[in-house]
PDB file of C-alpha atoms in Angstrom:
ATOM      1  CA  GLY N  23     -17.642  -8.695  -8.198  1.00 57.00           C
ATOM      2  CA  ALA N  24     -17.600  -5.633  -5.995  1.00 80.00           C
ATOM      3  CA  GLY N  25     -14.255  -4.414  -4.778  1.00 90.00           C
ATOM      4  CA  VAL N  26     -13.324  -2.675  -1.553  1.00 94.00           C
ATOM      5  CA  SER N  27     -15.424   0.438  -1.085  1.00 95.00           C
ATOM      6  CA  GLN N  28     -14.750   3.425   1.133  1.00 96.00           C
ATOM      7  CA  SER N  29     -16.823   6.375   2.168  1.00 96.00           C
ATOM      8  CA  PRO N  30     -16.798   9.256   2.003  1.00 97.00           C
ATOM      9  CA  SER N  31     -14.481   9.765  -0.932  1.00 95.00           C
ATOM     10  CA  ASN N  32     -13.622  13.244   0.307  1.00 96.00           C
ATOM     11  CA  LYS N  33     -13.964  14.790   3.743  1.00 97.00           C
ATOM     12  CA  VAL N  34     -13.149  18.337   4.766  1.00 97.00           C
ATOM     13  CA  THR N  35     -13.293  19.038   8.472  1.00 97.00           C
ATOM     14  CA  GLU N  36     -12.272  21.740  10.879  1.00 97.00           C
ATOM     15  CA  LYS N  37      -9.387  21.247  13.251  1.00 97.00           C
ATOM     16  CA  GLY N  38     -10.590  19.738  16.508  1.00 97.00           C
ATOM     17  CA  LYS N  39     -13.593  17.916  15.064  1.00 98.00           C
ATOM     18  CA  ASP N  40     -13.998  14.130  15.064  1.00 98.00           C
ATOM     19  CA  VAL N  41     -14.307  12.176  11.808  1.00 98.00           C
ATOM     20  CA  GLU N  42     -15.341   8.639  10.904  1.00 98.00           C
ATOM     21  CA  LEU N  43     -14.152   6.872   7.786  1.00 98.00           C
ATOM     22  CA  ARG N  44     -15.834   3.723   6.582  1.00 97.00           C
ATOM     23  CA  CYS N  45     -14.531   0.670   4.748  1.00 97.00           C
ATOM     24  CA  ASP N  46     -16.530  -2.161   3.185  1.00 96.00           C
ATOM     25  CA  PRO N  47     -14.163  -5.029   2.363  1.00 94.00           C
ATOM     26  CA  ILE N  48     -14.675  -7.613  -0.325  1.00 92.00           C
ATOM     27  CA  SER N  49     -17.263 -10.138   0.826  1.00 90.00           C
ATOM     28  CA  GLY N  50     -15.634 -13.122   2.483  1.00 87.00           C
ATOM     29  CA  HIS N  51     -12.292 -11.452   3.082  1.00 89.00           C
ATOM     30  CA  THR N  52     -11.250 -12.051   6.657  1.00 87.00           C
ATOM     31  CA  ALA N  53      -8.277  -9.695   6.788  1.00 90.00           C
ATOM     32  CA  LEU N  54      -8.711  -5.914   6.703  1.00 93.00           C
ATOM     33  CA  TYR N  55      -6.068  -3.202   6.790  1.00 94.00           C
ATOM     34  CA  TRP N  56      -5.956   0.569   7.101  1.00 97.00           C
ATOM     35  CA  TYR N  57      -3.103   2.597   5.637  1.00 96.00           C
ATOM     36  CA  ARG N  58      -2.449   6.312   5.358  1.00 96.00           C
ATOM     37  CA  GLN N  59      -0.929   7.940   2.285  1.00 92.00           C
ATOM     38  CA  SER N  60       0.512  11.382   2.803  1.00 89.00           C
ATOM     39  CA  LEU N  61       2.967  13.526   0.860  1.00 79.00           C
ATOM     40  CA  GLY N  62       5.690  13.531   3.432  1.00 71.00           C
ATOM     41  CA  GLN N  63       5.391   9.994   4.751  1.00 74.00           C
ATOM     42  CA  GLY N  64       4.376   7.850   1.802  1.00 81.00           C
ATOM     43  CA  LEU N  65       2.184   4.862   2.626  1.00 90.00           C
ATOM     44  CA  GLU N  66       2.020   3.958   6.310  1.00 92.00           C
ATOM     45  CA  PHE N  67       0.352   0.999   7.963  1.00 93.00           C
ATOM     46  CA  LEU N  68      -2.174   1.922  10.635  1.00 95.00           C
ATOM     47  CA  ILE N  69      -4.079  -1.141  11.826  1.00 95.00           C
ATOM     48  CA  TYR N  70      -4.842  -4.733  10.831  1.00 91.00           C
ATOM     49  CA  PHE N  71      -7.823  -6.959  11.620  1.00 91.00           C
ATOM     50  CA  GLN N  72      -7.790 -10.720  11.074  1.00 87.00           C
ATOM     51  CA  GLY N  73     -10.945 -12.645  11.838  1.00 82.00           C
ATOM     52  CA  ASN N  74     -11.716 -12.665  15.541  1.00 81.00           C
ATOM     53  CA  SER N  75      -8.130 -12.109  16.618  1.00 84.00           C
ATOM     54  CA  ALA N  76      -7.077  -9.006  18.496  1.00 86.00           C
ATOM     55  CA  PRO N  77      -6.187  -6.289  15.975  1.00 90.00           C
ATOM     56  CA  ASP N  78      -2.617  -5.200  15.345  1.00 90.00           C
ATOM     57  CA  LYS N  79      -2.746  -1.514  16.288  1.00 91.00           C
ATOM     58  CA  SER N  80       0.995  -0.953  16.126  1.00 90.00           C
ATOM     59  CA  GLY N  81       0.774   1.636  13.338  1.00 92.00           C
ATOM     60  CA  LEU N  82      -1.742   3.998  14.909  1.00 95.00           C
ATOM     61  CA  PRO N  83       0.095   7.336  15.315  1.00 94.00           C
ATOM     62  CA  SER N  84      -1.661   8.498  18.479  1.00 95.00           C
ATOM     63  CA  ASP N  85      -4.490   7.665  20.841  1.00 96.00           C
ATOM     64  CA  ARG N  86      -6.714  10.004  18.836  1.00 97.00           C
ATOM     65  CA  PHE N  87      -6.930   7.237  16.253  1.00 97.00           C
ATOM     66  CA  SER N  88      -9.077   4.151  16.744  1.00 97.00           C
ATOM     67  CA  ALA N  89     -10.751   1.578  14.556  1.00 96.00           C
ATOM     68  CA  GLU N  90     -13.278  -1.143  14.920  1.00 95.00           C
ATOM     69  CA  ARG N  91     -14.591  -3.898  12.745  1.00 94.00           C
ATOM     70  CA  THR N  92     -18.122  -5.049  13.379  1.00 84.00           C
ATOM     71  CA  GLY N  93     -19.283  -8.545  12.545  1.00 81.00           C
ATOM     72  CA  GLY N  94     -16.040  -9.309  10.798  1.00 77.00           C
ATOM     73  CA  SER N  95     -16.988  -7.107   7.878  1.00 90.00           C
ATOM     74  CA  VAL N  96     -17.358  -3.310   7.800  1.00 95.00           C
ATOM     75  CA  SER N  97     -14.686  -1.262   9.519  1.00 96.00           C
ATOM     76  CA  THR N  98     -14.717   2.299  10.801  1.00 97.00           C
ATOM     77  CA  LEU N  99     -11.605   4.389  11.413  1.00 98.00           C
ATOM     78  CA  THR N 100     -12.240   7.232  13.840  1.00 98.00           C
ATOM     79  CA  ILE N 101      -9.984  10.226  14.309  1.00 98.00           C
ATOM     80  CA  GLN N 102     -10.789  12.386  17.322  1.00 98.00           C
ATOM     81  CA  ARG N 103      -9.846  16.047  17.687  1.00 98.00           C
ATOM     82  CA  THR N 104      -8.400  16.177  14.174  1.00 98.00           C
ATOM     83  CA  GLN N 105      -5.179  18.064  13.531  1.00 97.00           C
ATOM     84  CA  GLN N 106      -3.854  19.493  10.280  1.00 95.00           C
ATOM     85  CA  GLU N 107      -1.170  16.799  10.142  1.00 94.00           C
ATOM     86  CA  ASP N 108      -3.967  14.220   9.886  1.00 96.00           C
ATOM     87  CA  SER N 109      -4.679  15.447   6.346  1.00 96.00           C
ATOM     88  CA  ALA N 110      -3.977  12.495   4.046  1.00 96.00           C
ATOM     89  CA  VAL N 111      -5.607   9.803   1.937  1.00 95.00           C
ATOM     90  CA  TYR N 112      -6.776   6.932   4.113  1.00 97.00           C
ATOM     91  CA  LEU N 113      -6.706   3.606   2.303  1.00 96.00           C
ATOM     92  CA  CYS N 114      -8.439   0.394   3.265  1.00 96.00           C
ATOM     93  CA  ALA N 115      -7.441  -3.014   1.944  1.00 94.00           C
ATOM     94  CA  SER N 116      -8.699  -6.542   2.418  1.00 92.00           C
ATOM     95  CA  SER N 117      -7.429 -10.022   1.684  1.00 89.00           C
ATOM     96  CA  THR N 118      -8.812 -13.503   1.824  1.00 83.00           C
ATOM     97  CA  ASP N 119      -6.868 -14.787   4.812  1.00 64.00           C
ATOM     98  CA  ARG N 120      -3.573 -14.495   6.602  1.00 57.00           C
ATOM     99  CA  ASN N 121      -1.844 -16.540   3.950  1.00 58.00           C
ATOM    100  CA  SER N 122      -2.990 -14.458   1.018  1.00 60.00           C
ATOM    101  CA  TYR N 123      -0.330 -12.665  -0.969  1.00 67.00           C
ATOM    102  CA  GLU N 124      -2.511  -9.967  -2.390  1.00 80.00           C
ATOM    103  CA  GLN N 125      -4.197  -7.112  -0.620  1.00 88.00           C
ATOM    104  CA  TYR N 126      -7.043  -5.457  -2.527  1.00 90.00           C
ATOM    105  CA  PHE N 127      -7.189  -1.720  -2.003  1.00 92.00           C
ATOM    106  CA  GLY N 128     -10.133   0.626  -1.971  1.00 94.00           C
ATOM    107  CA  PRO N 129     -10.093   4.053  -3.672  1.00 92.00           C
ATOM    108  CA  GLY N 130      -9.383   5.844  -0.419  1.00 94.00           C
ATOM    109  CA  THR N 131     -10.865   8.725   1.540  1.00 96.00           C
ATOM    110  CA  ARG N 132      -9.132  12.075   1.116  1.00 96.00           C
ATOM    111  CA  LEU N 133      -9.249  13.874   4.460  1.00 97.00           C
ATOM    112  CA  THR N 134      -8.490  17.572   4.626  1.00 97.00           C
ATOM    113  CA  VAL N 135      -8.298  19.256   8.026  1.00 97.00           C
ATOM    114  CA  THR N 136      -8.574  23.037   7.853  1.00 96.00           C
TER     115      THR N 136
ATOM    116  CA  GLY I   2      12.648  -2.269  11.759  1.00 82.00           C
ATOM    117  CA  ASP I   3      11.757  -3.368   8.274  1.00 88.00           C
ATOM    118  CA  SER I   4      12.058  -0.749   5.564  1.00 93.00           C
ATOM    119  CA  VAL I   5      11.969  -0.268   1.804  1.00 95.00           C
ATOM    120  CA  THR I   6      13.952   2.276  -0.166  1.00 95.00           C
ATOM    121  CA  GLN I   7      13.145   3.010  -3.781  1.00 94.00           C
ATOM    122  CA  MET I   8      14.558   5.476  -6.214  1.00 89.00           C
ATOM    123  CA  GLU I   9      13.192   8.976  -6.025  1.00 84.00           C
ATOM    124  CA  GLY I  10      11.153  10.190  -8.898  1.00 86.00           C
ATOM    125  CA  PRO I  11       9.743  11.504 -10.968  1.00 94.00           C
ATOM    126  CA  VAL I  12      10.934   9.448 -13.910  1.00 96.00           C
ATOM    127  CA  THR I  13      10.099  10.648 -17.417  1.00 97.00           C
ATOM    128  CA  LEU I  14      10.683   8.386 -20.412  1.00 97.00           C
ATOM    129  CA  SER I  15       9.777   8.262 -24.055  1.00 97.00           C
ATOM    130  CA  GLU I  16       7.591   5.468 -25.339  1.00 97.00           C
ATOM    131  CA  GLU I  17       9.516   2.206 -25.997  1.00 96.00           C
ATOM    132  CA  ALA I  18      12.339   3.184 -23.637  1.00 97.00           C
ATOM    133  CA  PHE I  19      13.767   0.752 -21.089  1.00 97.00           C
ATOM    134  CA  LEU I  20      12.624   1.219 -17.507  1.00 97.00           C
ATOM    135  CA  THR I  21      14.378   0.395 -14.262  1.00 97.00           C
ATOM    136  CA  ILE I  22      13.088   1.462 -10.861  1.00 98.00           C
ATOM    137  CA  ASN I  23      15.461   0.484  -8.073  1.00 97.00           C
ATOM    138  CA  CYS I  24      14.223  -0.953  -4.813  1.00 98.00           C
ATOM    139  CA  THR I  25      16.225  -2.215  -1.833  1.00 97.00           C
ATOM    140  CA  TYR I  26      14.951  -3.483   1.463  1.00 96.00           C
ATOM    141  CA  THR I  27      15.956  -4.102   5.046  1.00 95.00           C
ATOM    142  CA  ALA I  28      14.213  -6.897   6.891  1.00 91.00           C
ATOM    143  CA  THR I  29      14.794  -9.584   9.456  1.00 83.00           C
ATOM    144  CA  GLY I  30      13.995 -13.059   8.286  1.00 80.00           C
ATOM    145  CA  TYR I  31      12.744 -13.794   4.805  1.00 83.00           C
ATOM    146  CA  PRO I  32      10.152 -11.307   3.591  1.00 89.00           C
ATOM    147  CA  SER I  33       7.961 -11.503   0.521  1.00 90.00           C
ATOM    148  CA  LEU I  34       8.390  -8.659  -1.951  1.00 93.00           C
ATOM    149  CA  PHE I  35       5.853  -6.836  -4.078  1.00 94.00           C
ATOM    150  CA  TRP I  36       5.419  -4.093  -6.615  1.00 96.00           C
ATOM    151  CA  TYR I  37       2.129  -2.217  -6.463  1.00 95.00           C
ATOM    152  CA  VAL I  38       0.969   0.310  -9.063  1.00 96.00           C
ATOM    153  CA  GLN I  39      -1.384   3.260  -8.736  1.00 93.00           C
ATOM    154  CA  TYR I  40      -2.741   4.527 -12.041  1.00 93.00           C
ATOM    155  CA  PRO I  41      -4.114   8.082 -12.144  1.00 89.00           C
ATOM    156  CA  GLY I  42      -7.452   8.253 -10.349  1.00 83.00           C
ATOM    157  CA  GLU I  43      -7.386   4.579  -9.375  1.00 85.00           C
ATOM    158  CA  GLY I  44      -6.586   2.534  -6.301  1.00 85.00           C
ATOM    159  CA  LEU I  45      -3.443   0.557  -5.616  1.00 91.00           C
ATOM    160  CA  GLN I  46      -3.153  -2.706  -7.528  1.00 92.00           C
ATOM    161  CA  LEU I  47      -0.716  -5.560  -7.141  1.00 92.00           C
ATOM    162  CA  LEU I  48       1.589  -5.645 -10.180  1.00 96.00           C
ATOM    163  CA  LEU I  49       3.848  -8.566  -9.300  1.00 95.00           C
ATOM    164  CA  LYS I  50       5.291 -10.483  -6.378  1.00 92.00           C
ATOM    165  CA  ALA I  51       8.116 -12.793  -5.323  1.00 93.00           C
ATOM    166  CA  THR I  52       8.027 -14.836  -2.161  1.00 88.00           C
ATOM    167  CA  LYS I  53      11.537 -16.296  -1.925  1.00 88.00           C
ATOM    168  CA  ALA I  54      15.084 -15.617  -3.022  1.00 92.00           C
ATOM    169  CA  ASP I  55      15.775 -15.861  -6.767  1.00 94.00           C
ATOM    170  CA  ASP I  56      12.063 -15.850  -7.598  1.00 94.00           C
ATOM    171  CA  LYS I  57      11.150 -13.652 -10.560  1.00 97.00           C
ATOM    172  CA  GLY I  58       7.786 -11.936 -10.549  1.00 96.00           C
ATOM    173  CA  SER I  59       6.343 -10.840 -13.873  1.00 97.00           C
ATOM    174  CA  ASN I  60       3.187  -9.231 -15.198  1.00 97.00           C
ATOM    175  CA  LYS I  61       2.231  -6.947 -18.105  1.00 95.00           C
ATOM    176  CA  GLY I  62       5.804  -7.000 -19.398  1.00 97.00           C
ATOM    177  CA  PHE I  63       7.246  -5.920 -16.032  1.00 98.00           C
ATOM    178  CA  GLU I  64       9.724  -8.113 -14.185  1.00 98.00           C
ATOM    179  CA  ALA I  65      11.512  -8.068 -10.849  1.00 98.00           C
ATOM    180  CA  THR I  66      13.864 -10.626  -9.315  1.00 98.00           C
ATOM    181  CA  TYR I  67      14.213 -11.195  -5.570  1.00 96.00           C
ATOM    182  CA  ARG I  68      17.957 -10.828  -4.863  1.00 96.00           C
ATOM    183  CA  LYS I  69      18.733 -11.812  -1.304  1.00 93.00           C
ATOM    184  CA  GLU I  70      22.466 -11.176  -1.644  1.00 94.00           C
ATOM    185  CA  THR I  71      21.898  -7.538  -2.592  1.00 95.00           C
ATOM    186  CA  THR I  72      18.549  -7.176  -0.745  1.00 96.00           C
ATOM    187  CA  SER I  73      17.040  -5.783  -3.936  1.00 97.00           C
ATOM    188  CA  PHE I  74      13.886  -6.127  -6.017  1.00 98.00           C
ATOM    189  CA  HIS I  75      14.368  -3.797  -8.986  1.00 98.00           C
ATOM    190  CA  LEU I  76      11.468  -3.315 -11.392  1.00 98.00           C
ATOM    191  CA  GLU I  77      12.225  -3.496 -15.119  1.00 98.00           C
ATOM    192  CA  LYS I  78      10.365  -3.257 -18.381  1.00 98.00           C
ATOM    193  CA  GLY I  79      11.942  -3.481 -21.775  1.00 97.00           C
ATOM    194  CA  SER I  80       9.632  -1.135 -23.659  1.00 96.00           C
ATOM    195  CA  VAL I  81       7.320   1.203 -21.788  1.00 97.00           C
ATOM    196  CA  GLN I  82       4.015   2.531 -23.111  1.00 97.00           C
ATOM    197  CA  VAL I  83       2.104   5.703 -22.386  1.00 97.00           C
ATOM    198  CA  SER I  84      -0.405   3.568 -20.483  1.00 96.00           C
ATOM    199  CA  ASP I  85       2.332   2.608 -17.998  1.00 97.00           C
ATOM    200  CA  SER I  86       2.311   6.149 -16.602  1.00 97.00           C
ATOM    201  CA  ALA I  87       1.554   5.669 -12.908  1.00 97.00           C
ATOM    202  CA  VAL I  88       3.082   5.666  -9.451  1.00 94.00           C
ATOM    203  CA  TYR I  89       4.954   2.480  -8.580  1.00 96.00           C
ATOM    204  CA  PHE I  90       5.438   1.274  -5.011  1.00 96.00           C
ATOM    205  CA  CYS I  91       7.853  -1.373  -3.827  1.00 96.00           C
ATOM    206  CA  ALA I  92       6.683  -3.179  -0.691  1.00 94.00           C
ATOM    207  CA  LEU I  93       7.535  -6.044   1.588  1.00 92.00           C
ATOM    208  CA  SER I  94       5.575  -8.352   3.835  1.00 88.00           C
ATOM    209  CA  PRO I  95       7.628  -9.495   6.794  1.00 82.00           C
ATOM    210  CA  ARG I  96       6.311 -13.054   6.789  1.00 70.00           C
ATOM    211  CA  SER I  97       8.130 -15.301   4.357  1.00 58.00           C
ATOM    212  CA  GLY I  98       4.907 -16.934   3.229  1.00 55.00           C
ATOM    213  CA  GLY I  99       3.515 -13.579   2.179  1.00 51.00           C
ATOM    214  CA  GLY I 100       0.979 -13.931   4.929  1.00 52.00           C
ATOM    215  CA  SER I 101      -1.531 -11.226   5.495  1.00 54.00           C
ATOM    216  CA  GLU I 102       0.305  -8.892   7.747  1.00 73.00           C
ATOM    217  CA  LYS I 103       1.056  -5.281   7.176  1.00 84.00           C
ATOM    218  CA  LEU I 104       2.863  -4.201   4.058  1.00 89.00           C
ATOM    219  CA  VAL I 105       5.845  -1.903   4.406  1.00 91.00           C
ATOM    220  CA  PHE I 106       5.993   0.437   1.421  1.00 94.00           C
ATOM    221  CA  GLY I 107       8.620   2.534  -0.246  1.00 94.00           C
ATOM    222  CA  LYS I 108       7.719   6.156  -0.927  1.00 92.00           C
ATOM    223  CA  GLY I 109       6.703   5.537  -4.520  1.00 93.00           C
ATOM    224  CA  THR I 110       8.146   6.506  -7.896  1.00 95.00           C
ATOM    225  CA  LYS I 111       6.077   8.476 -10.350  1.00 95.00           C
ATOM    226  CA  LEU I 112       6.601   7.404 -13.956  1.00 97.00           C
ATOM    227  CA  THR I 113       5.502   9.496 -16.903  1.00 97.00           C
ATOM    228  CA  VAL I 114       5.801   8.052 -20.393  1.00 97.00           C
ATOM    229  CA  ASN I 115       5.575  10.495 -23.287  1.00 97.00           C
ATOM    230  CA  PRO I 116       4.494   9.489 -26.792  1.00 95.00           C
TER     231      PRO I 116
END
């Protein structure tokens, strides 16, 4: 079946612009995660959605970052007023429920801020 | 807070060599432990897991044992292949049942296996 998909695969933007990154989780997966993979920081958790519960936003690095998940499926990560330090690969993952051991990762969106 | 430390890479081995990638963790409670692998051009995939002390996770010839006394989860393989070339990430989930909460990752170890 289809895995986690993300779009775009690559995004180049100018400093100060807003960007939106999209994640389509595996159908039926109730948990959805965003991570950021950067050279200096490795893989960092950003935000977690589980069903209709309030999201865990504890990993968002600043108030320029926000995410939403509509209808319990597709999620959008928005970065406002992008900075060069936002350049990274943004990874989305999903899992079946809060008791699942395995998170399934998408291919990522490579964001470059010039 | 919770953290994972794994050996710095890159690691370069010849085919059929023995592999060890060290991983230690700091966590409150009883986390579940994982190794994820990222092959060139592909997304992260779960390689193996262990959810309680003394559990051994294994897959594709790789093994790792959850050692609570040394807070370690070292990855081993007896005979590596060129196809094992990838970046390996050690990770923990703070909930002892491996419940779907955030994963805390180590920085990754790049392995290159030469023929």
